[in-house]
Amino acid sequence: MRTVTPSDLAAALATDLDGAFPDLVRETSAGVFSGALRLVGNRHDAEEIAQEAFLRAYRALQGYPTDRIRDMNPAAWVWTIAANLCRNHHRTRSRRPVTADLTVDPTDRSPGPEAEAIDRTQEERLAAELQRLTWPMRAAVVLHHVVGLPYEEVAAALGRPVGTVKADAHRGLARLRSRIEEVRP
């Protein structure tokens, strides 16, 4: 499996949407799902959001002129769609209890049971603390530090200035650190 550059992918989508769209999905689906999972804290909802993001992306691309498609960064654009879906999900479920599921690969059981239990407890604590952050802080932390998007792409995906996104990420990490250290024995 080869990695496609954003400009090559955009050119391919502009030329042959049906042929290149699977490349877009292959290149970005793991990151979109992983980021959505950390933003919404629930595997099922993250899968729904990722699928909906790609469906909306495909439908939108069908109506875009080729020059607009060539000029875009497809991965960042899909992230914009996914981030908006996560934001909408957050708004509609704000009164429901949070259940977090951040397990990346449930079949990977390499550490022993005690280490695994400790890791799972720490992961659950981190997930709960992530959910306590404000939406802008959580989105900035997850998209930049977990998914690995540059601040410029995070800002574009969230529709916020780069400086604001950097501040949100910094404040979010600081809050996570202080909250996690509060509960350490």
Coordinates of C-alpha atoms in Angstrom, one line a residue:
M1 CA 0.0 0.0 0.0
R2 CA 1.6 3.3 -1.0
T3 CA 0.9 6.7 0.5
V4 CA -0.5 9.3 -1.8
T5 CA 0.4 13.0 -1.4
P6 CA -2.5 15.4 -0.9
S7 CA -1.9 17.1 -4.3
D8 CA -1.8 13.8 -6.1
L9 CA -4.9 12.6 -4.4
A10 CA -6.7 15.9 -5.2
A11 CA -5.7 15.6 -8.9
A12 CA -6.8 12.0 -9.0
L13 CA -10.2 12.9 -7.5
A14 CA -10.6 15.8 -10.0
T15 CA -9.9 13.4 -12.9
D16 CA -11.7 10.3 -11.8
L17 CA -13.8 10.6 -8.7
D18 CA -15.1 7.1 -8.6
G19 CA -11.7 5.6 -9.2
A20 CA -9.8 7.8 -6.7
F21 CA -12.3 8.0 -3.9
P22 CA -11.3 4.6 -2.5
D23 CA -7.8 5.9 -2.3
L24 CA -9.1 8.8 -0.2
V25 CA -10.9 6.4 2.1
R26 CA -7.9 4.1 2.4
E27 CA -5.5 7.0 3.2
T28 CA -7.8 8.8 5.7
S29 CA -10.3 6.3 7.2
A30 CA -8.1 5.1 10.1
G31 CA -7.3 8.6 11.2
V32 CA -10.8 9.8 10.9
F33 CA -12.2 6.9 12.9
S34 CA -9.5 7.2 15.5
G35 CA -10.0 10.9 16.0
A36 CA -13.8 10.6 16.0
L37 CA -13.5 7.9 18.6
R38 CA -11.5 10.1 20.9
L39 CA -13.8 13.1 20.3
V40 CA -17.1 11.2 20.9
G41 CA -15.8 8.5 23.3
N42 CA -17.9 5.7 21.8
R43 CA -16.9 3.2 19.1
H44 CA -20.3 2.8 17.5
D45 CA -20.8 6.6 17.2
A46 CA -17.3 7.0 15.9
E47 CA -18.0 4.4 13.2
E48 CA -21.2 6.2 12.2
I49 CA -19.5 9.6 12.1
A50 CA -16.6 8.3 9.9
Q51 CA -19.1 6.6 7.5
E52 CA -21.2 9.7 7.3
A53 CA -18.2 11.9 6.8
F54 CA -17.1 9.9 3.7
L55 CA -20.7 9.7 2.4
R56 CA -21.0 13.5 2.7
A57 CA -17.6 14.0 1.1
Y58 CA -18.4 11.8 -1.9
R59 CA -21.8 13.6 -2.4
A60 CA -20.2 17.0 -2.2
L61 CA -17.3 16.1 -4.5
Q62 CA -19.9 15.0 -7.2
G63 CA -21.0 18.6 -7.4
Y64 CA -17.7 20.4 -7.2
P65 CA -15.9 21.7 -10.3
T66 CA -12.6 20.0 -11.1
D67 CA -10.5 23.1 -10.4
R68 CA -12.0 23.3 -6.9
I69 CA -11.2 19.7 -6.2
R70 CA -7.6 20.1 -7.5
D71 CA -7.0 23.0 -5.1
M72 CA -8.1 21.2 -2.0
N73 CA -6.3 19.1 0.6
P74 CA -8.7 16.1 0.6
A75 CA -7.7 14.7 4.0
A76 CA -8.1 18.1 5.8
W77 CA -11.4 18.6 4.0
V78 CA -12.7 15.2 5.1
W79 CA -11.5 16.1 8.6
T80 CA -13.5 19.3 8.5
I81 CA -16.6 17.2 7.7
A82 CA -15.8 14.7 10.5
A83 CA -15.1 17.4 13.0
N84 CA -18.4 19.1 12.3
L85 CA -20.2 15.8 12.7
C86 CA -18.4 15.2 16.0
R87 CA -19.4 18.7 17.1
N88 CA -23.0 18.1 16.2
H89 CA -22.9 14.8 18.0
H90 CA -21.5 16.5 21.1
R91 CA -24.3 19.1 21.0
T92 CA -27.1 16.6 20.7
R93 CA -25.9 14.2 23.4
S94 CA -24.7 16.8 26.0
R95 CA -27.3 15.5 28.5
R96 CA -26.6 11.8 28.1
P97 CA -24.0 10.0 30.2
V98 CA -20.6 9.6 28.7
T99 CA -19.2 6.1 28.1
A100 CA -15.7 5.9 26.7
D101 CA -14.3 3.3 24.4
L102 CA -10.8 4.2 23.3
T103 CA -9.4 0.7 22.7
V104 CA -7.5 0.9 19.4
D105 CA -7.1 -2.8 18.8
P106 CA -9.0 -5.1 21.2
T107 CA -7.3 -8.2 19.8
D108 CA -3.8 -7.0 20.9
R109 CA -3.2 -8.6 24.3
S110 CA 0.6 -8.5 24.4
P111 CA 1.0 -7.2 28.0
G112 CA 0.1 -9.4 31.0
P113 CA -3.3 -9.1 32.6
E114 CA -2.1 -6.8 35.4
A115 CA -0.4 -4.4 33.0
E116 CA -3.3 -4.6 30.7
A117 CA -5.7 -3.7 33.6
I118 CA -3.6 -0.8 34.6
D119 CA -3.3 0.4 30.9
R120 CA -7.1 0.1 30.5
T121 CA -7.7 2.0 33.7
Q122 CA -5.4 4.8 32.6
E123 CA -7.0 4.8 29.2
E124 CA -10.5 5.1 30.7
R125 CA -9.3 7.9 33.0
L126 CA -7.8 9.8 30.1
A127 CA -11.0 9.2 28.0
A128 CA -13.2 10.5 30.8
E129 CA -10.9 13.6 31.3
L130 CA -11.0 14.2 27.6
Q131 CA -14.7 14.3 27.7
R132 CA -14.6 16.9 30.5
L133 CA -12.7 19.3 28.3
T134 CA -14.6 22.0 26.4
W135 CA -15.3 21.0 22.8
P136 CA -12.7 23.4 21.3
M137 CA -10.0 22.1 23.7
R138 CA -10.9 18.5 23.1
A139 CA -11.0 18.9 19.3
A140 CA -7.7 20.7 19.2
V141 CA -5.9 18.2 21.5
V142 CA -7.3 15.2 19.6
L143 CA -6.8 16.4 16.1
H144 CA -3.3 17.7 16.7
H145 CA -1.8 15.4 19.3
V146 CA -3.7 12.2 18.6
V147 CA -4.5 12.3 14.9
G148 CA -1.4 14.3 14.1
L149 CA -2.8 17.0 11.9
P150 CA -0.8 20.2 11.7
Y151 CA -2.3 23.2 13.5
E152 CA -3.2 24.8 10.2
E153 CA -5.3 21.8 9.1
V154 CA -6.9 21.6 12.6
A155 CA -7.8 25.3 12.3
A156 CA -9.3 24.8 8.9
A157 CA -11.2 21.7 10.0
L158 CA -12.6 23.6 13.0
G159 CA -13.1 26.9 11.3
R160 CA -11.0 28.7 14.0
P161 CA -7.8 30.8 13.8
V162 CA -4.5 28.9 14.1
G163 CA -3.5 30.9 17.2
T164 CA -6.8 30.0 18.9
V165 CA -6.4 26.4 18.1
K166 CA -2.8 26.4 19.5
A167 CA -4.1 28.0 22.7
D168 CA -7.0 25.5 23.0
A169 CA -4.6 22.6 22.6
H170 CA -2.1 24.1 25.1
R171 CA -4.9 24.7 27.7
G172 CA -6.5 21.3 27.0
L173 CA -3.2 19.5 27.6
A174 CA -2.5 21.5 30.7
R175 CA -6.0 20.6 32.1
L176 CA -5.5 17.0 31.3
R177 CA -2.1 16.9 33.0
S178 CA -3.5 18.6 36.2
R179 CA -6.6 16.5 36.4
I180 CA -4.6 13.3 35.9
E181 CA -2.1 14.3 38.5
E182 CA -4.9 15.1 40.9
V183 CA -6.1 11.5 40.9
R184 CA -2.6 9.9 41.1
P185 CA -2.0 8.2 44.5

